[in-house]
Short mmCIF file of C-alpha atoms in Angstrom, two decimals:
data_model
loop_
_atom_site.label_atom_id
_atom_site.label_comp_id
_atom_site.label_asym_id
_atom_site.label_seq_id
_atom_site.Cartn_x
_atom_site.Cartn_y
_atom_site.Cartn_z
CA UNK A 1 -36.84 76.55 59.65
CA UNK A 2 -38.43 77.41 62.66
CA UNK A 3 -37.66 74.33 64.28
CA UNK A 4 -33.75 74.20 63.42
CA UNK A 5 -33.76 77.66 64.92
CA UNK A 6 -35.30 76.17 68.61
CA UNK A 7 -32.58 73.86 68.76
CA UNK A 8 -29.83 76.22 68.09
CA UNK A 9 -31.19 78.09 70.53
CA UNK A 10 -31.07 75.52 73.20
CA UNK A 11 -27.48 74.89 72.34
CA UNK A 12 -26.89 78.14 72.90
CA UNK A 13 -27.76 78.33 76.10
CA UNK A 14 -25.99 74.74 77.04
CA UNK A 15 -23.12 76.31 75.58
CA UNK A 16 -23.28 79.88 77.84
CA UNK A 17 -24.06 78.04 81.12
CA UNK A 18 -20.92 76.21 80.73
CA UNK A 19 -19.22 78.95 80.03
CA UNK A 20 -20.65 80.92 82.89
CA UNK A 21 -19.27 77.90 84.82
CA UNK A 22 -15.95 78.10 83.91
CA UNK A 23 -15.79 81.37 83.90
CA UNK A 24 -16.42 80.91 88.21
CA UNK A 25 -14.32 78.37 88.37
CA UNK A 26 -11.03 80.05 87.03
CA UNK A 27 -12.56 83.56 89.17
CA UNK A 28 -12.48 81.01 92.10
CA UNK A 29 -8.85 79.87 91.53
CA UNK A 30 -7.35 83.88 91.01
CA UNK A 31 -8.83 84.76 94.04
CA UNK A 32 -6.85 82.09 95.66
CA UNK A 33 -3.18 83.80 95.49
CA UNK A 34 -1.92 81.91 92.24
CA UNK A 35 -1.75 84.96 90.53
CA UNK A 36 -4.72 84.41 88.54
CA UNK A 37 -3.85 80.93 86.74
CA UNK A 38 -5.62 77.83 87.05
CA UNK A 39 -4.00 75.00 87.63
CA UNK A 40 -4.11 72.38 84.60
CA UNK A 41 -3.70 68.27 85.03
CA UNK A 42 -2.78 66.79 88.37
CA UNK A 43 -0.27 67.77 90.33
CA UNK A 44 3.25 67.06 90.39
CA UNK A 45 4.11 64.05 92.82
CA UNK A 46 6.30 65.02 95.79
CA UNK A 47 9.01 62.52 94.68
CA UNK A 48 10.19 64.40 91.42
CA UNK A 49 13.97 64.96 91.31
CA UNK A 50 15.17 68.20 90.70
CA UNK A 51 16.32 68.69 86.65
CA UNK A 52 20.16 69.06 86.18
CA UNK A 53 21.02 70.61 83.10
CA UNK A 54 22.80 68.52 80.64
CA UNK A 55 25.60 69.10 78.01
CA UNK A 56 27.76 71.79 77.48
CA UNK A 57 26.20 74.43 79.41
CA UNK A 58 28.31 77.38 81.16
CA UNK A 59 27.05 78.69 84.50
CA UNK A 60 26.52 82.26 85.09
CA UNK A 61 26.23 83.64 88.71
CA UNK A 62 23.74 86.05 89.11
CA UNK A 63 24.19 89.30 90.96
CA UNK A 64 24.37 89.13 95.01
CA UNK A 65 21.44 91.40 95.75
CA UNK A 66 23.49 91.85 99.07
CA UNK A 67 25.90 93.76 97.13
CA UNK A 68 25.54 97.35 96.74
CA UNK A 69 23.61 98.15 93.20
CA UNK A 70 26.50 99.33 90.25
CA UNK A 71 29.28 97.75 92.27
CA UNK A 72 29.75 95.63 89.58
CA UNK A 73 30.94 92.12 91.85
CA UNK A 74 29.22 88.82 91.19
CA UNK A 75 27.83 86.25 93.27
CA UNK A 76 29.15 87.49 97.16
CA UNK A 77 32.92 88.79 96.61
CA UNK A 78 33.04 91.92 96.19
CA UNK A 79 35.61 94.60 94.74
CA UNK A 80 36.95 97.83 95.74
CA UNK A 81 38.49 100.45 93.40
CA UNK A 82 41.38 102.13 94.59
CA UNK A 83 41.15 105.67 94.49
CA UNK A 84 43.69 108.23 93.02
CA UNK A 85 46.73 108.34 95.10
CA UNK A 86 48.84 111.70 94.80
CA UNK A 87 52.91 111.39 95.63
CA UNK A 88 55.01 114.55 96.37
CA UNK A 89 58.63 113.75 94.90
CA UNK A 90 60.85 114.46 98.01
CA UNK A 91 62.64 117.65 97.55
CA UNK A 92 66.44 116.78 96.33
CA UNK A 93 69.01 116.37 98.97
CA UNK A 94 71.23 119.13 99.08
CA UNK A 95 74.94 118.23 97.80
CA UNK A 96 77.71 117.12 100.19
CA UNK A 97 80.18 120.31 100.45
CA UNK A 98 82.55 120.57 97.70
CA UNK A 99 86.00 119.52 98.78
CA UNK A 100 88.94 122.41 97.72
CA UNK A 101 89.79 121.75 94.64
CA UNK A 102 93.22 121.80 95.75
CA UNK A 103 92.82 119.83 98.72
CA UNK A 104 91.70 117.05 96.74
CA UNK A 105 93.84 117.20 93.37
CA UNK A 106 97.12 118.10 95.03
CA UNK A 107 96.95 117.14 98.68
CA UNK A 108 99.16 119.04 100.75
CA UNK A 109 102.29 116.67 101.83
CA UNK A 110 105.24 117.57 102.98
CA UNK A 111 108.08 116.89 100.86
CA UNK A 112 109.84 113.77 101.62
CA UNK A 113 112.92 113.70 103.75
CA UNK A 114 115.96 112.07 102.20
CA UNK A 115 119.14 111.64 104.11
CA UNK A 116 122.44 113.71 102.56
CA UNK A 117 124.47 111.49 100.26
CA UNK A 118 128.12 111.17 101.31
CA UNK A 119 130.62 110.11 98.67
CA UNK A 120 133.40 108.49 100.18
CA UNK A 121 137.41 110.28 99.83
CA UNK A 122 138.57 110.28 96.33
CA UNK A 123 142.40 111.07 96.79
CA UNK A 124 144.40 112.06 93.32
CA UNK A 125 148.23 113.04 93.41
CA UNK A 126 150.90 114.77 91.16
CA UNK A 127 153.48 112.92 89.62
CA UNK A 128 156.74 112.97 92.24
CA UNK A 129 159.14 116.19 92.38
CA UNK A 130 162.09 115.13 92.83
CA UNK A 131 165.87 116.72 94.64
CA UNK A 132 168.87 115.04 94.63
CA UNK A 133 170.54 115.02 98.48
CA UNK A 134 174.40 115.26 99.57
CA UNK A 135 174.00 110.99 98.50
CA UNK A 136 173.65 109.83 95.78
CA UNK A 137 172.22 106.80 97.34
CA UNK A 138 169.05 109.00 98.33
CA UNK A 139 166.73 112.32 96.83
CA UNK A 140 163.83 114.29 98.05
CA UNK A 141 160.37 113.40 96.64
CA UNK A 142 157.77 116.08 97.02
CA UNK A 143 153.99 115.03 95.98
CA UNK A 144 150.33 116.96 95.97
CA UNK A 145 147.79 115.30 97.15
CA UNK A 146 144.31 116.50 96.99
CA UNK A 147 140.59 114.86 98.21
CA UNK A 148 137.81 115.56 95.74
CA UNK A 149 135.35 113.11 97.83
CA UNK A 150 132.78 113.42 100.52
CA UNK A 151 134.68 111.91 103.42
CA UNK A 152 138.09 112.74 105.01
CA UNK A 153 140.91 110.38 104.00
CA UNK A 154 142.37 109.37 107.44
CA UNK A 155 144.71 106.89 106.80
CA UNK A 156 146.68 105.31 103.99
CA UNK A 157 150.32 104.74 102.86
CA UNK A 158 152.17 106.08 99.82
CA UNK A 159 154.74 103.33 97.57
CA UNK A 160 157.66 104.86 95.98
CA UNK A 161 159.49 102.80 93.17
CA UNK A 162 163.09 103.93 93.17
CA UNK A 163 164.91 103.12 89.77
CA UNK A 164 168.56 102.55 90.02
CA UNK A 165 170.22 104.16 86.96
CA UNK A 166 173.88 103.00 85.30
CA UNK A 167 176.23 105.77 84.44
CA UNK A 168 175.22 104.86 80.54
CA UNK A 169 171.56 105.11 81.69
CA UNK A 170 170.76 101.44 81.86
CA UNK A 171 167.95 101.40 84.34
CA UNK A 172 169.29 98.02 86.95
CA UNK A 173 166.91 97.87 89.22
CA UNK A 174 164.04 99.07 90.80
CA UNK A 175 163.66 99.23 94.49
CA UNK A 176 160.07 99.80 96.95
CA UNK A 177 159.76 101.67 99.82
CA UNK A 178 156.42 103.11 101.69
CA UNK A 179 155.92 105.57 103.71
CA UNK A 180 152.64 107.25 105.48
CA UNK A 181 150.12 109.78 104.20
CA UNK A 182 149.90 113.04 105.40
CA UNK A 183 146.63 112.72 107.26
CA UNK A 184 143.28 113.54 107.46
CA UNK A 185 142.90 115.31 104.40
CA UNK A 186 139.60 116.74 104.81
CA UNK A 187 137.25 116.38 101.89
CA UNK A 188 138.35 119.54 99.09
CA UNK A 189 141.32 120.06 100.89
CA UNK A 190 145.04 120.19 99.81
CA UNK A 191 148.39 118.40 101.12
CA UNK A 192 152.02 118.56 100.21
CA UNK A 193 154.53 116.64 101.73
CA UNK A 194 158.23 115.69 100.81
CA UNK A 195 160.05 112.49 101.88
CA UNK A 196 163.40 111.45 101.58
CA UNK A 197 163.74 108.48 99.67
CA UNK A 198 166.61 106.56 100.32
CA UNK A 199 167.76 102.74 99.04
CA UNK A 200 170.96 101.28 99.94
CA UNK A 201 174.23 102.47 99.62
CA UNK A 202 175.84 99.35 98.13
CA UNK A 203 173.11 99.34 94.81
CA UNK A 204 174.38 102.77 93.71
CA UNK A 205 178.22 102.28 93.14
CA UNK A 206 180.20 105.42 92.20
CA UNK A 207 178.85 106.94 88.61
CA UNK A 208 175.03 105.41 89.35
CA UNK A 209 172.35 107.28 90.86
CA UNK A 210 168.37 106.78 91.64
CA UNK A 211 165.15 108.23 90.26
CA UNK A 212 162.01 107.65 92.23
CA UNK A 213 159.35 107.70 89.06
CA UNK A 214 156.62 105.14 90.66
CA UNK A 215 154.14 106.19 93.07
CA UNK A 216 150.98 104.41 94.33
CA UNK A 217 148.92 105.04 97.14
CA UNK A 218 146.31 103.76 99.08
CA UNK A 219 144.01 105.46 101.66
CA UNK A 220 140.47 105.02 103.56
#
């Protein structure tokens, strides 16, 4: 018993020196600016490539610590809010005058100028008056004329038609004379005039006699 308990006790001590020696070898290596770890198998040769990662992997920029801190931007763009902008409507334009409502519904005008009709001479007659004369060859033949138109009649001729009559009344023949209006007849106005209507002597043997019953006339 007592000899199992030396050599446990010289283990013991093995056991604390080493770790008394590592204990100054990792004091050793935090006072050397690694932050207090100790550097474990060799180091890593100088020719090692940089890892890439591999696979579906999504890059996410971190935030530029250039960048003011709550702005919010990633990586070096960075983002400005807008602030409130306040618009004052524009007062309404006053309205354009009002026009007279008469002015613009009925414009004034002056009425329109139209040249005074003229109806041209309208001439109308009465049938003939007749008077027998000394001869029996000729009578007097009174007519009324009268102008309803517009316009003066200023010239125009009158046509008797002078019916030779038997002494049983069988009418022989008819004979045509002319003779001139009585003109101007103004327009409205009134004209009488008597002719003497003669025919020859030789048509209207003793017992015959004439009767001027046919007028026409024609004027401008």
């Amino acid at each position: 018993m007592l000899r199992s308990t030396r050599t446990t006790g010289r283990r013991g001590a093995l056991l604390g020196a080493s770790a008394a020696v590592v204990c100054v070898t990792l004091t050793a290596c935090a006072g050397s600016g690694n932050g207090g770890y100790a550097a474990v198998g060799p180091p890593r040769p100088s020719s090692a490539t940089t890892a890439h990662p591999t696979g579906s992997v999504t890059l996410v920029p971190l935030d530029d610590p250039k960048s003011p801190a709550g702005s919010g931007t990633s990586g070096t763009e960075t983002g400005t809010t807008p602030g409130p902008t306040s618009s004052t409507p524009a007062p309404p334009s006053s309205p354009p005058a009002a026009k007279s409502a008469r002015s613009s519904a009925h414009p004034q005008s002056s009425p329109p100028t139209t040249a005074p009709t003229t109806t041209p001479a309208a001439l109308s007659w009465t049938t003939p008056a007749r008077k027998p004369t000394s001869h029996r060859w000729c009578e007097d033949v009174t007519l009324t004329f009268r102008n309803s138109g517009g316009t003066a009649v200023r010239s125009g001729t009158v046509t008797f038609g002078t019916h030779i009559i038997g002494a049983l009344g069988i009418d022989w023949a008819t004979i045509k004379s002319t003779e001139q209006l009585p003109v101007p007849i103004a327009p409205g106005a009134r004209e009488d005039k008597t002719w003497t209507v003669c025919v020859d002597a030789w048509r209207v043997p003793l017992g015959m006699h004439i009767e001027t019953r046919d007028v026409s006339v024609e004027w401008v």
